[in-house]
mmCIF file of C-alpha atoms in Angstrom:
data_model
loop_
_atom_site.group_PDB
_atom_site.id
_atom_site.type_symbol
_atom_site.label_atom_id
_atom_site.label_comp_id
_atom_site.label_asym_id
_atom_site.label_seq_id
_atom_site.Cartn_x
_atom_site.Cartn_y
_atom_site.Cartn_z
ATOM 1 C CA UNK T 1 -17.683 2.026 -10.900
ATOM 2 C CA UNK T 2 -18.277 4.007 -7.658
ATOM 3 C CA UNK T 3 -19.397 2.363 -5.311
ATOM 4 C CA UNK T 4 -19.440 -1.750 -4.826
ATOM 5 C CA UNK T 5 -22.703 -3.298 -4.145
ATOM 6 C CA UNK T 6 -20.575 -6.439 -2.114
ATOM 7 C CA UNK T 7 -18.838 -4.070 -0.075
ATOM 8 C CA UNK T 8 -22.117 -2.534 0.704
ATOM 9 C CA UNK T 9 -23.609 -5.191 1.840
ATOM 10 C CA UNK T 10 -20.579 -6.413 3.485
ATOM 11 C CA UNK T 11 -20.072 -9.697 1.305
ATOM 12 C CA UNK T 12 -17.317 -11.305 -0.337
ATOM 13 C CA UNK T 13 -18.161 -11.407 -4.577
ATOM 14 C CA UNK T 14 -18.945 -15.178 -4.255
ATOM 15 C CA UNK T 15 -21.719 -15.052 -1.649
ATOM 16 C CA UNK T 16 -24.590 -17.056 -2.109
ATOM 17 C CA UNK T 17 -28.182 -15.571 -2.620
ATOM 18 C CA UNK T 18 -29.257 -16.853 1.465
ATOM 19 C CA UNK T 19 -26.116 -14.823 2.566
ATOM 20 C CA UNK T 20 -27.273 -11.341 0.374
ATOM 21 C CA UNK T 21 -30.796 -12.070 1.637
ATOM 22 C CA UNK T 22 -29.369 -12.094 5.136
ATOM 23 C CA UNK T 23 -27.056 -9.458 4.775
ATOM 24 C CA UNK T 24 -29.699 -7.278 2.994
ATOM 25 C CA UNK T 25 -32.344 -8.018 5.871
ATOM 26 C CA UNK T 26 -29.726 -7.339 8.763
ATOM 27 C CA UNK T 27 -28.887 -3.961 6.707
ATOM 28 C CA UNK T 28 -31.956 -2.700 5.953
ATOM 29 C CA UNK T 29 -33.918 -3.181 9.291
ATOM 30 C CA UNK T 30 -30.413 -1.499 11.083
ATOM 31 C CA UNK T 31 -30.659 1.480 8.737
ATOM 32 C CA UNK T 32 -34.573 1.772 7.891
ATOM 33 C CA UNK T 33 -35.309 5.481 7.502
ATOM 34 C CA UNK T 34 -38.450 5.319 9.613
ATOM 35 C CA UNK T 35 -36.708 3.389 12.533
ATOM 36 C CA UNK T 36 -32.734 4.326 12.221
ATOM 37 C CA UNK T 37 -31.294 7.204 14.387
ATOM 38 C CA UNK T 38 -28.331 7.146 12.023
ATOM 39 C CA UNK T 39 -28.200 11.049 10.707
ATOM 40 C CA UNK T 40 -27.603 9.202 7.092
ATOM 41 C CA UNK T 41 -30.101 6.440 7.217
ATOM 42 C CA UNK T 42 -32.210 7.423 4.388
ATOM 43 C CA UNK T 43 -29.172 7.380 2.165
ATOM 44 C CA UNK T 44 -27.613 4.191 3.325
ATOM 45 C CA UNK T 45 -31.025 2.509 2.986
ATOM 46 C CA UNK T 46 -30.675 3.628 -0.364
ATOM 47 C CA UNK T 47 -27.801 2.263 -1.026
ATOM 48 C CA UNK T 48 -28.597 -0.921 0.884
ATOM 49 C CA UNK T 49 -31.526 -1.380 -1.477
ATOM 50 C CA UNK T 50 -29.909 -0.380 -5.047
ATOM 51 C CA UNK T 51 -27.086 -3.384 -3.533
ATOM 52 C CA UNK T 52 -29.734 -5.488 -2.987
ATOM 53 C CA UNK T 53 -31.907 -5.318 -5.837
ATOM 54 C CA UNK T 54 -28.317 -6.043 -8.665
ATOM 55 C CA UNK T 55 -27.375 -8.650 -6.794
ATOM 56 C CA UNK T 56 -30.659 -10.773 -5.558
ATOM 57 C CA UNK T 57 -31.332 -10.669 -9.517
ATOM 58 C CA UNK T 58 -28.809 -13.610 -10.888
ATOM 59 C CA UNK T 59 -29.560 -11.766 -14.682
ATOM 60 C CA UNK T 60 -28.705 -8.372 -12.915
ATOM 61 C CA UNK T 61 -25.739 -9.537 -10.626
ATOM 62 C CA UNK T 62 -24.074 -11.394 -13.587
ATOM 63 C CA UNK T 63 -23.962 -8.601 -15.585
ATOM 64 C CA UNK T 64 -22.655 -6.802 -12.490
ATOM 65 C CA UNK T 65 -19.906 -9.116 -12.115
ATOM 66 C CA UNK T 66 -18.956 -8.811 -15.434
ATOM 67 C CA UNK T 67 -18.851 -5.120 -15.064
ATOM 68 C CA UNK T 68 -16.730 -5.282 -11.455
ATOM 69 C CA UNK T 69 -14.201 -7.240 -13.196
ATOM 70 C CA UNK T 70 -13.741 -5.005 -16.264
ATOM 71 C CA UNK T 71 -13.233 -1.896 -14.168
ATOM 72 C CA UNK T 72 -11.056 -3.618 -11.726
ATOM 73 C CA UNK T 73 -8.943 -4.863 -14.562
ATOM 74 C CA UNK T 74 -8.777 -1.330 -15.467
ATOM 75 C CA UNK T 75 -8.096 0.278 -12.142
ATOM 76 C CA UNK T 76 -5.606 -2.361 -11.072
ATOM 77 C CA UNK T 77 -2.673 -1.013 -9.051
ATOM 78 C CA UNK T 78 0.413 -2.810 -9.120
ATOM 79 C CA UNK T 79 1.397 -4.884 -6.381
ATOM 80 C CA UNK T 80 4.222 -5.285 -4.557
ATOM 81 C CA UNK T 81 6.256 -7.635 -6.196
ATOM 82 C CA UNK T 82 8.445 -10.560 -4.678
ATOM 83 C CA UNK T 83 11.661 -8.316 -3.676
ATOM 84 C CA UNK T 84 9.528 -5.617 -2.142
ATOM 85 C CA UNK T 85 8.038 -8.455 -0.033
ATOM 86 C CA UNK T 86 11.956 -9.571 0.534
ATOM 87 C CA UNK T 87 13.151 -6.461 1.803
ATOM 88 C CA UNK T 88 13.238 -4.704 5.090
ATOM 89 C CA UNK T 89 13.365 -0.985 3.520
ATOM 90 C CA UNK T 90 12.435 -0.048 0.293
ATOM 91 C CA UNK T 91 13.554 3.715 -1.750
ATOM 92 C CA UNK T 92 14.591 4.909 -5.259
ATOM 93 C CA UNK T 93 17.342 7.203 -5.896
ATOM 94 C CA UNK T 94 16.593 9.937 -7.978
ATOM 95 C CA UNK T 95 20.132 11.685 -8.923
ATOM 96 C CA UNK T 96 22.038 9.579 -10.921
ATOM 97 C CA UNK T 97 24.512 6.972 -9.666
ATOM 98 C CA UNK T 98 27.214 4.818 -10.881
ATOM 99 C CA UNK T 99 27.784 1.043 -10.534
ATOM 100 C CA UNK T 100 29.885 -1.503 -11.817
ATOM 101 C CA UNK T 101 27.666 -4.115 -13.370
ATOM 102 C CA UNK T 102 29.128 -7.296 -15.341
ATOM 103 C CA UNK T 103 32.564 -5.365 -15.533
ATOM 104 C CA UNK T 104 30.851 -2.017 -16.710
ATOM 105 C CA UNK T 105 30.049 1.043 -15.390
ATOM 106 C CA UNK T 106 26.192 1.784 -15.288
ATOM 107 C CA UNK T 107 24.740 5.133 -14.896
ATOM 108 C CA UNK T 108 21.331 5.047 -13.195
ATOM 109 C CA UNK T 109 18.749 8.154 -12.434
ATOM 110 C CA UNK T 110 15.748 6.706 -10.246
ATOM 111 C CA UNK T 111 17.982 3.464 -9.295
ATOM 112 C CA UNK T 112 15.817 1.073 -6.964
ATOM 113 C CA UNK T 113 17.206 0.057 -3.233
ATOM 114 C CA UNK T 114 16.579 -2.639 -1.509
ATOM 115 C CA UNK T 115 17.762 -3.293 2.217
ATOM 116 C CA UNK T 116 17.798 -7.034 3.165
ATOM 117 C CA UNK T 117 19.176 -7.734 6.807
ATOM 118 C CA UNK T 118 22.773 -6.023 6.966
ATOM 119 C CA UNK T 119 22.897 -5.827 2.594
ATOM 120 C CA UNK T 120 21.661 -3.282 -0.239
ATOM 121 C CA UNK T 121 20.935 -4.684 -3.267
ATOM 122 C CA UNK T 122 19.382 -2.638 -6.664
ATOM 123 C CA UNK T 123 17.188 -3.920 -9.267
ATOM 124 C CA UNK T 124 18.843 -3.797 -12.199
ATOM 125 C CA UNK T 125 17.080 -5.766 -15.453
ATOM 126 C CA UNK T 126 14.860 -7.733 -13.466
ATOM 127 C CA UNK T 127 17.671 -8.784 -10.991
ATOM 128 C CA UNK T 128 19.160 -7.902 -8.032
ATOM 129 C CA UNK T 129 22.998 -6.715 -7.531
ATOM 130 C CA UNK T 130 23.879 -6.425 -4.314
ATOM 131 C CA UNK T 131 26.568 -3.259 -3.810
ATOM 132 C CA UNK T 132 27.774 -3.986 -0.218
ATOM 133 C CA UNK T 133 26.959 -3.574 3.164
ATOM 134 C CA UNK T 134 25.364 -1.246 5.593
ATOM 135 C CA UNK T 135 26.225 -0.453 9.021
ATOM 136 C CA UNK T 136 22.931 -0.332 11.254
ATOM 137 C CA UNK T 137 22.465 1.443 14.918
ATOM 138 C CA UNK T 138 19.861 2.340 17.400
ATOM 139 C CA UNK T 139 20.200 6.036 18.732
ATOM 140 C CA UNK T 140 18.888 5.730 22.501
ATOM 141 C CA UNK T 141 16.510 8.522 23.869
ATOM 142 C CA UNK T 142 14.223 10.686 22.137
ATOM 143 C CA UNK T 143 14.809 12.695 18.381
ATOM 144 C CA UNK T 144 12.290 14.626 16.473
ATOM 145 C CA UNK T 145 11.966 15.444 12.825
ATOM 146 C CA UNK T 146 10.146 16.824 10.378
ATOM 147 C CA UNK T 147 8.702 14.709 7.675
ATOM 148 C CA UNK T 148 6.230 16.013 4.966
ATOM 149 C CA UNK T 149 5.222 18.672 7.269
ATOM 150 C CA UNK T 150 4.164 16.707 10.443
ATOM 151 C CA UNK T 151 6.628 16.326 13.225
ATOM 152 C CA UNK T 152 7.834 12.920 14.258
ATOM 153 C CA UNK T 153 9.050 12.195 17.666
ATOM 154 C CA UNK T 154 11.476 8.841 17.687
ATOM 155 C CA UNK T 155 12.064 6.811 20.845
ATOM 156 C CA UNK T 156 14.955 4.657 20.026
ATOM 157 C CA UNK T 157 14.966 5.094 16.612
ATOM 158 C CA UNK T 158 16.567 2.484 14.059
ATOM 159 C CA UNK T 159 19.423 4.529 12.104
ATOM 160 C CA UNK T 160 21.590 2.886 8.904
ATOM 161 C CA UNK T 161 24.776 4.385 7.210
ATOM 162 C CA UNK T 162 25.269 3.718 3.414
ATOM 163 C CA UNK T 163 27.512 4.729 1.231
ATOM 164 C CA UNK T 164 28.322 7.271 4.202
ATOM 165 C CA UNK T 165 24.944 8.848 3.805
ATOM 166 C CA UNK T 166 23.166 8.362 7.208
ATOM 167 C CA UNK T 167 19.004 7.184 7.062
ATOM 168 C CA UNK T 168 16.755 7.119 10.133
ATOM 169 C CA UNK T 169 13.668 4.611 9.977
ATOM 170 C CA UNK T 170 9.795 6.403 10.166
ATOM 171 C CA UNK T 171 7.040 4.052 9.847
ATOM 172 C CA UNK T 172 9.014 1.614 8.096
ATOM 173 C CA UNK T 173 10.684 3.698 5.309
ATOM 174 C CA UNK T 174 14.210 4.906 5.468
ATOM 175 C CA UNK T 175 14.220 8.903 5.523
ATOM 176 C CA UNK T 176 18.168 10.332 4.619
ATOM 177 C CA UNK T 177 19.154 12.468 7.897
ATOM 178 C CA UNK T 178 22.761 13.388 7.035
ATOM 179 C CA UNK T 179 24.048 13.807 3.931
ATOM 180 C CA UNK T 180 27.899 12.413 3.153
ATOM 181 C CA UNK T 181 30.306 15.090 2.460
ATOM 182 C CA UNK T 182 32.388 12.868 0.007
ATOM 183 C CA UNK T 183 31.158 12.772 -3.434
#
């Protein structure tokens, strides 16, 4: 479905008909071709006014909801799920590591991190094992890097070190700097 008739008209999916008539009115007078400055107001009226006329008709908007919820169903993008909203940096390994799980050694390509406060953790069958410690620091002053293509200039940045592999925090995501030399 391209293009949503609520978000159009700026209303939530359970908006009562006064509230589209309102919303439609406000709209349409703001963006009427023959009064609106706006470069695109002929095709936002347009819009405005296919919006209006699914969802002022209860047979027409019902079978729009039904529709919206099918192809939401459809499109629906995973959410971040309850250790995502746990942790304070979030990456997946790709090369494959090692751990010792339950008295066994794992091998694990594309092994998901978690950093929690001053502990990593992996999700491993729906759990999390933690596998130690990290050692956190703030470099003082100014660094720069280079991060899909686009400089980024640090003030004060938040660096971690584990498992001797040294991370500097961008926007929120840990970004490997230094790579250990022990392996």
């Amino acid at each position: 479905m391209a293009q949503n008739y609520y978000e159009v008209l700026g209303l939530d999916a359970n908006a009562e008909s006064d509230e589209i008539i309102k919303a439609y009115r406000s709209l349409a007078k703001a963006y009427h071709p023959d009064t609106a400055t706006h470069p695109n107001a002929k095709q936002l009226f347009e819009k405005i006014s296919a919006a209006y006329s699914v969802l002022s008709d209860p047979e027409k908007r019902s079978a729009y909801d039904r529709e919206l919820n099918e192809s939401s169903k459809e499109e629906e993008i995973p959410e971040s799920d309850e250790y995502s909203l746990m942790a304070d940096y979030e990456y997946t390994c790709e090369k494959e590591e090692h751990f010792l799980i339950d008295g066994a050694e794992v091998a694990m390509t594309g092994a998901r991190h978690l950093i929690m406060g001053e502990r990593e953790y992996i999700v491993y069958d729906d759990g999390l094992i933690d596998i130690g410690g990290k050692l956190s620091f703030k470099v003082e002053g100014p660094e720069r890097y280079l991060v899909d293509g686009a400089e980024k200039v640090l003030l004060n940045s938040d660096h971690f070190i584990q498992k001797g592999d040294e991370y500097v925090v961008i926007d929120g995501k840990p970004f490997l700097v230094r790579k250990s030399d022990e392996k």
